[in-house]
PDB file of C-alpha atoms in Angstrom:
ATOM      1  CA  MET A   1     139.334 110.406  43.137  1.00  0.00           C
ATOM      2  CA  LEU A   2     135.881 111.873  43.663  1.00  0.00           C
ATOM      3  CA  ILE A   3     135.667 112.764  39.987  1.00  0.00           C
ATOM      4  CA  GLN A   4     136.638 109.276  38.909  1.00  0.00           C
ATOM      5  CA  HIS A   5     133.948 107.943  41.383  1.00  0.00           C
ATOM      6  CA  ILE A   6     131.267 110.166  39.861  1.00  0.00           C
ATOM      7  CA  LEU A   7     132.296 109.205  36.277  1.00  0.00           C
ATOM      8  CA  ASN A   8     132.092 105.474  37.243  1.00  0.00           C
ATOM      9  CA  GLU A   9     128.609 106.020  38.814  1.00  0.00           C
ATOM     10  CA  SER A  10     127.376 107.714  35.567  1.00  0.00           C
ATOM     11  CA  ARG A  11     128.842 104.973  33.384  1.00  0.00           C
ATOM     12  CA  ASN A  12     127.366 102.206  35.639  1.00  0.00           C
ATOM     13  CA  SER A  13     123.939 103.805  35.402  1.00  0.00           C
ATOM     14  CA  THR A  14     124.150 103.900  31.614  1.00  0.00           C
ATOM     15  CA  LEU A  15     125.440 100.394  31.128  1.00  0.00           C
ATOM     16  CA  ASP A  16     122.097  99.132  30.030  1.00  0.00           C
ATOM     17  CA  TRP A  17     121.458 101.933  27.664  1.00  0.00           C
ATOM     18  CA  ARG A  18     120.836 100.809  24.056  1.00  0.00           C
ATOM     19  CA  ASN A  19     122.550 103.791  22.293  1.00  0.00           C
ATOM     20  CA  ASP A  20     126.325 104.515  22.416  1.00  0.00           C
ATOM     21  CA  GLU A  21     126.205 108.238  21.657  1.00  0.00           C
ATOM     22  CA  PRO A  22     123.988 109.218  24.518  1.00  0.00           C
ATOM     23  CA  LYS A  23     126.149 107.046  26.819  1.00  0.00           C
ATOM     24  CA  LYS A  24     129.311 108.889  25.732  1.00  0.00           C
ATOM     25  CA  PHE A  25     127.554 112.218  26.115  1.00  0.00           C
ATOM     26  CA  VAL A  26     126.447 111.475  29.619  1.00  0.00           C
ATOM     27  CA  ALA A  27     130.195 110.615  30.448  1.00  0.00           C
ATOM     28  CA  ALA A  28     131.345 113.944  28.823  1.00  0.00           C
ATOM     29  CA  LEU A  29     128.755 115.991  30.593  1.00  0.00           C
ATOM     30  CA  THR A  30     129.445 114.289  33.869  1.00  0.00           C
ATOM     31  CA  LYS A  31     133.073 115.219  33.475  1.00  0.00           C
ATOM     32  CA  LYS A  32     132.201 118.853  32.796  1.00  0.00           C
ATOM     33  CA  LEU A  33     129.055 119.376  34.971  1.00  0.00           C
ATOM     34  CA  GLY A  34     129.413 116.780  37.670  1.00  0.00           C
ATOM     35  CA  ALA A  35     127.082 113.913  38.425  1.00  0.00           C
ATOM     36  CA  PRO A  36     123.586 114.127  37.013  1.00  0.00           C
ATOM     37  CA  ASP A  37     120.893 115.297  39.404  1.00  0.00           C
ATOM     38  CA  GLU A  38     118.811 112.316  38.246  1.00  0.00           C
ATOM     39  CA  ILE A  39     119.753 109.295  36.405  1.00  0.00           C
ATOM     40  CA  THR A  40     117.532 106.307  35.321  1.00  0.00           C
ATOM     41  CA  ASP A  41     117.661 103.479  32.894  1.00  0.00           C
ATOM     42  CA  ASN A  42     116.745 105.814  30.067  1.00  0.00           C
ATOM     43  CA  ARG A  43     117.674 109.336  30.964  1.00  0.00           C
ATOM     44  CA  ALA A  44     120.113 111.608  32.807  1.00  0.00           C
ATOM     45  CA  VAL A  45     119.185 115.033  33.994  1.00  0.00           C
ATOM     46  CA  TRP A  46     121.058 118.077  35.250  1.00  0.00           C
ATOM     47  CA  TYR A  47     119.153 121.008  36.623  1.00  0.00           C
ATOM     48  CA  ASP A  48     120.149 124.752  36.557  1.00  0.00           C
ATOM     49  CA  LYS A  49     123.344 124.404  34.462  1.00  0.00           C
ATOM     50  CA  ASP A  50     124.815 126.830  31.944  1.00  0.00           C
ATOM     51  CA  GLY A  51     121.684 128.903  31.876  1.00  0.00           C
ATOM     52  CA  PHE A  52     119.378 125.970  31.160  1.00  0.00           C
ATOM     53  CA  LYS A  53     116.549 125.103  33.493  1.00  0.00           C
ATOM     54  CA  ARG A  54     117.161 121.518  32.596  1.00  0.00           C
ATOM     55  CA  ILE A  55     119.479 119.423  30.486  1.00  0.00           C
ATOM     56  CA  GLU A  56     118.269 115.893  29.712  1.00  0.00           C
ATOM     57  CA  VAL A  57     120.167 113.177  27.855  1.00  0.00           C
ATOM     58  CA  MET A  58     117.878 110.386  26.699  1.00  0.00           C
ATOM     59  CA  ASP A  59     118.728 106.898  25.798  1.00  0.00           C
ATOM     60  CA  GLU A  60     117.335 107.484  22.221  1.00  0.00           C
ATOM     61  CA  TYR A  61     118.836 108.203  18.847  1.00  0.00           C
ATOM     62  CA  ILE A  62     116.322 110.115  16.798  1.00  0.00           C
ATOM     63  CA  LEU A  63     117.001 110.474  13.075  1.00  0.00           C
ATOM     64  CA  HIS A  64     116.494 114.182  12.150  1.00  0.00           C
ATOM     65  CA  CYS A  65     117.225 115.360   8.547  1.00  0.00           C
ATOM     66  CA  CYS A  66     117.233 119.229   8.953  1.00  0.00           C
ATOM     67  CA  PRO A  67     119.383 120.934   8.078  1.00  0.00           C
ATOM     68  CA  ALA A  68     121.402 117.836   7.414  1.00  0.00           C
ATOM     69  CA  PRO A  69     120.946 114.208   8.561  1.00  0.00           C
ATOM     70  CA  HIS A  70     121.994 113.577  12.090  1.00  0.00           C
ATOM     71  CA  HIS A  71     120.618 111.987  15.304  1.00  0.00           C
ATOM     72  CA  ASP A  72     119.164 113.819  18.341  1.00  0.00           C
ATOM     73  CA  PHE A  73     119.147 112.765  22.026  1.00  0.00           C
ATOM     74  CA  VAL A  74     119.983 115.904  24.142  1.00  0.00           C
ATOM     75  CA  TYR A  75     117.226 118.286  25.462  1.00  0.00           C
ATOM     76  CA  SER A  76     117.835 121.767  26.959  1.00  0.00           C
ATOM     77  CA  THR A  77     114.970 123.599  28.468  1.00  0.00           C
ATOM     78  CA  ILE A  78     114.333 127.204  29.437  1.00  0.00           C
ATOM     79  CA  ASP A  79     111.417 129.021  30.975  1.00  0.00           C
ATOM     80  CA  LEU A  80     109.749 131.188  28.311  1.00  0.00           C
ATOM     81  CA  HIS A  81     106.132 132.398  27.714  1.00  0.00           C
ATOM     82  CA  VAL A  82     105.416 131.883  23.985  1.00  0.00           C
ATOM     83  CA  PRO A  83     102.522 133.828  22.854  1.00  0.00           C
ATOM     84  CA  LYS A  84     100.208 131.669  20.679  1.00  0.00           C
ATOM     85  CA  LYS A  85     100.870 133.865  17.605  1.00  0.00           C
ATOM     86  CA  PHE A  86     104.352 132.477  17.392  1.00  0.00           C
ATOM     87  CA  VAL A  87     103.566 128.691  17.847  1.00  0.00           C
ATOM     88  CA  ARG A  88     103.011 128.001  14.122  1.00  0.00           C
ATOM     89  CA  VAL A  89     106.197 129.722  12.832  1.00  0.00           C
ATOM     90  CA  LEU A  90     108.233 127.973  15.472  1.00  0.00           C
ATOM     91  CA  ALA A  91     106.696 124.566  14.765  1.00  0.00           C
ATOM     92  CA  GLU A  92     107.420 125.198  10.969  1.00  0.00           C
ATOM     93  CA  SER A  93     110.923 126.249  11.699  1.00  0.00           C
ATOM     94  CA  SER A  94     112.128 123.012  13.252  1.00  0.00           C
ATOM     95  CA  GLU A  95     110.849 119.877  14.806  1.00  0.00           C
ATOM     96  CA  SER A  96     113.630 120.283  17.354  1.00  0.00           C
ATOM     97  CA  ILE A  97     111.697 123.223  18.929  1.00  0.00           C
ATOM     98  CA  LEU A  98     109.414 121.747  21.651  1.00  0.00           C
ATOM     99  CA  LEU A  99     106.861 124.099  23.323  1.00  0.00           C
ATOM    100  CA  ASP A 100     104.949 123.456  26.620  1.00  0.00           C
ATOM    101  CA  LEU A 101     102.502 126.305  26.641  1.00  0.00           C
ATOM    102  CA  LEU A 102     101.000 125.217  29.855  1.00  0.00           C
ATOM    103  CA  LYS A 103     104.248 125.266  31.868  1.00  0.00           C
ATOM    104  CA  ASN A 104     105.756 128.140  29.814  1.00  0.00           C
ATOM    105  CA  GLU A 105     108.839 126.074  28.917  1.00  0.00           C
ATOM    106  CA  VAL A 106     110.703 125.722  25.644  1.00  0.00           C
ATOM    107  CA  SER A 107     112.985 122.841  24.992  1.00  0.00           C
ATOM    108  CA  ALA A 108     115.376 122.136  22.144  1.00  0.00           C
ATOM    109  CA  ARG A 109     116.255 118.564  21.078  1.00  0.00           C
ATOM    110  CA  CYS A 110     119.402 118.428  19.097  1.00  0.00           C
ATOM    111  CA  ALA A 111     122.692 116.520  19.190  1.00  0.00           C
ATOM    112  CA  THR A 112     124.816 118.946  21.226  1.00  0.00           C
ATOM    113  CA  LEU A 113     124.321 121.712  23.838  1.00  0.00           C
ATOM    114  CA  SER A 114     125.631 124.188  21.388  1.00  0.00           C
ATOM    115  CA  ALA A 115     122.930 123.308  18.880  1.00  0.00           C
ATOM    116  CA  ASN A 116     120.426 123.562  21.613  1.00  0.00           C
ATOM    117  CA  ALA A 117     121.614 126.933  22.611  1.00  0.00           C
ATOM    118  CA  VAL A 118     121.452 128.201  19.016  1.00  0.00           C
ATOM    119  CA  THR A 119     117.876 126.711  18.747  1.00  0.00           C
ATOM    120  CA  LEU A 120     116.740 128.367  21.950  1.00  0.00           C
ATOM    121  CA  ASN A 121     118.311 131.765  21.051  1.00  0.00           C
ATOM    122  CA  TYR A 122     116.427 131.495  17.712  1.00  0.00           C
ATOM    123  CA  VAL A 123     113.170 131.119  19.716  1.00  0.00           C
ATOM    124  CA  LEU A 124     114.093 134.045  21.908  1.00  0.00           C
ATOM    125  CA  ASP A 125     114.801 136.223  18.985  1.00  0.00           C
ATOM    126  CA  VAL A 126     111.377 135.314  17.295  1.00  0.00           C
ATOM    127  CA  VAL A 127     109.429 135.819  20.494  1.00  0.00           C
ATOM    128  CA  SER A 128     111.010 139.111  21.339  1.00  0.00           C
ATOM    129  CA  GLY A 129     110.430 140.353  17.721  1.00  0.00           C
ATOM    130  CA  ARG A 130     113.987 140.827  16.875  1.00  0.00           C
ATOM    131  CA  ILE A 131     113.658 138.555  13.803  1.00  0.00           C
ATOM    132  CA  LYS A 132     110.754 137.189  11.718  1.00  0.00           C
ATOM    133  CA  GLY A 133     110.911 133.490  12.148  1.00  0.00           C
ATOM    134  CA  SER A 134     111.325 131.037   9.328  1.00  0.00           C
ATOM    135  CA  LYS A 135     112.784 127.594   8.569  1.00  0.00           C
ATOM    136  CA  ALA A 136     115.401 129.204   6.381  1.00  0.00           C
ATOM    137  CA  GLU A 137     116.547 131.590   9.166  1.00  0.00           C
ATOM    138  CA  TYR A 138     116.682 128.692  11.680  1.00  0.00           C
ATOM    139  CA  GLU A 139     118.621 126.362   9.447  1.00  0.00           C
ATOM    140  CA  SER A 140     120.992 129.069   8.522  1.00  0.00           C
ATOM    141  CA  ARG A 141     121.873 129.600  12.184  1.00  0.00           C
ATOM    142  CA  ILE A 142     122.526 125.860  12.702  1.00  0.00           C
ATOM    143  CA  LYS A 143     124.567 125.573   9.628  1.00  0.00           C
ATOM    144  CA  ARG A 144     126.677 128.581  10.632  1.00  0.00           C
ATOM    145  CA  LEU A 145     127.352 126.901  13.911  1.00  0.00           C
ATOM    146  CA  TYR A 146     128.979 123.887  12.273  1.00  0.00           C
ATOM    147  CA  LYS A 147     130.427 125.610   9.242  1.00  0.00           C
ATOM    148  CA  ASN A 148     132.404 127.936  11.439  1.00  0.00           C
ATOM    149  CA  ARG A 149     133.281 125.130  13.849  1.00  0.00           C
ATOM    150  CA  LEU A 150     131.808 127.141  16.646  1.00  0.00           C
ATOM    151  CA  ASP A 151     130.471 123.958  18.441  1.00  0.00           C
ATOM    152  CA  PRO A 152     132.637 123.405  21.477  1.00  0.00           C
ATOM    153  CA  ASP A 153     130.892 120.202  22.560  1.00  0.00           C
ATOM    154  CA  PRO A 154     131.623 118.159  24.536  1.00  0.00           C
ATOM    155  CA  ASP A 155     133.938 120.717  26.117  1.00  0.00           C
ATOM    156  CA  TRP A 156     131.075 123.154  26.769  1.00  0.00           C
ATOM    157  CA  TRP A 157     132.055 126.668  27.945  1.00  0.00           C
ATOM    158  CA  PRO A 158     132.493 127.355  31.663  1.00  0.00           C
ATOM    159  CA  ASP A 159     129.276 127.641  33.691  1.00  0.00           C
ATOM    160  CA  VAL A 160     129.318 131.393  34.559  1.00  0.00           C
ATOM    161  CA  THR A 161     125.623 131.332  35.692  1.00  0.00           C
ATOM    162  CA  ARG A 162     126.685 129.897  39.093  1.00  0.00           C
ATOM    163  CA  GLU A 163     128.949 132.897  39.697  1.00  0.00           C
ATOM    164  CA  VAL A 164     126.090 135.294  38.820  1.00  0.00           C
ATOM    165  CA  ARG A 165     123.626 133.596  41.107  1.00  0.00           C
ATOM    166  CA  LYS A 166     125.983 133.871  44.109  1.00  0.00           C
TER     167      LYS A 166
END
């Protein structure tokens, strides 16, 4: 009963959203993660879920053509200091990598949480020096995600970070 109430609240809050895919995604995340911590007429936000500092679903549908045409509307954010020497290679790797050097945050904007996780792991690998960043390396990781059907969205894997924090 409570779950149904939470789902109905999220649906009601997204009724006026213009884009159907973000609406559906909010419903799926609400079912999996619970009600958003914030919801407005153009975004839903969850904090401290699945290892992300913040997950935002925006009422937008941004065409993105790399590595293949698709639409983005889901943002996932982590805390990470990115030294300035990596800014250019990350910017050239993908427009989906969003750096806030002042707040030491990195966000990924993709169409699924899985693609965001792959994107953020790519950033971590570049910044830690495990790999040399390039557009080709980034795109190969995203292509591998979909080629191998590794993307579990919207049934994202269980949130084990809560158990670790207890």
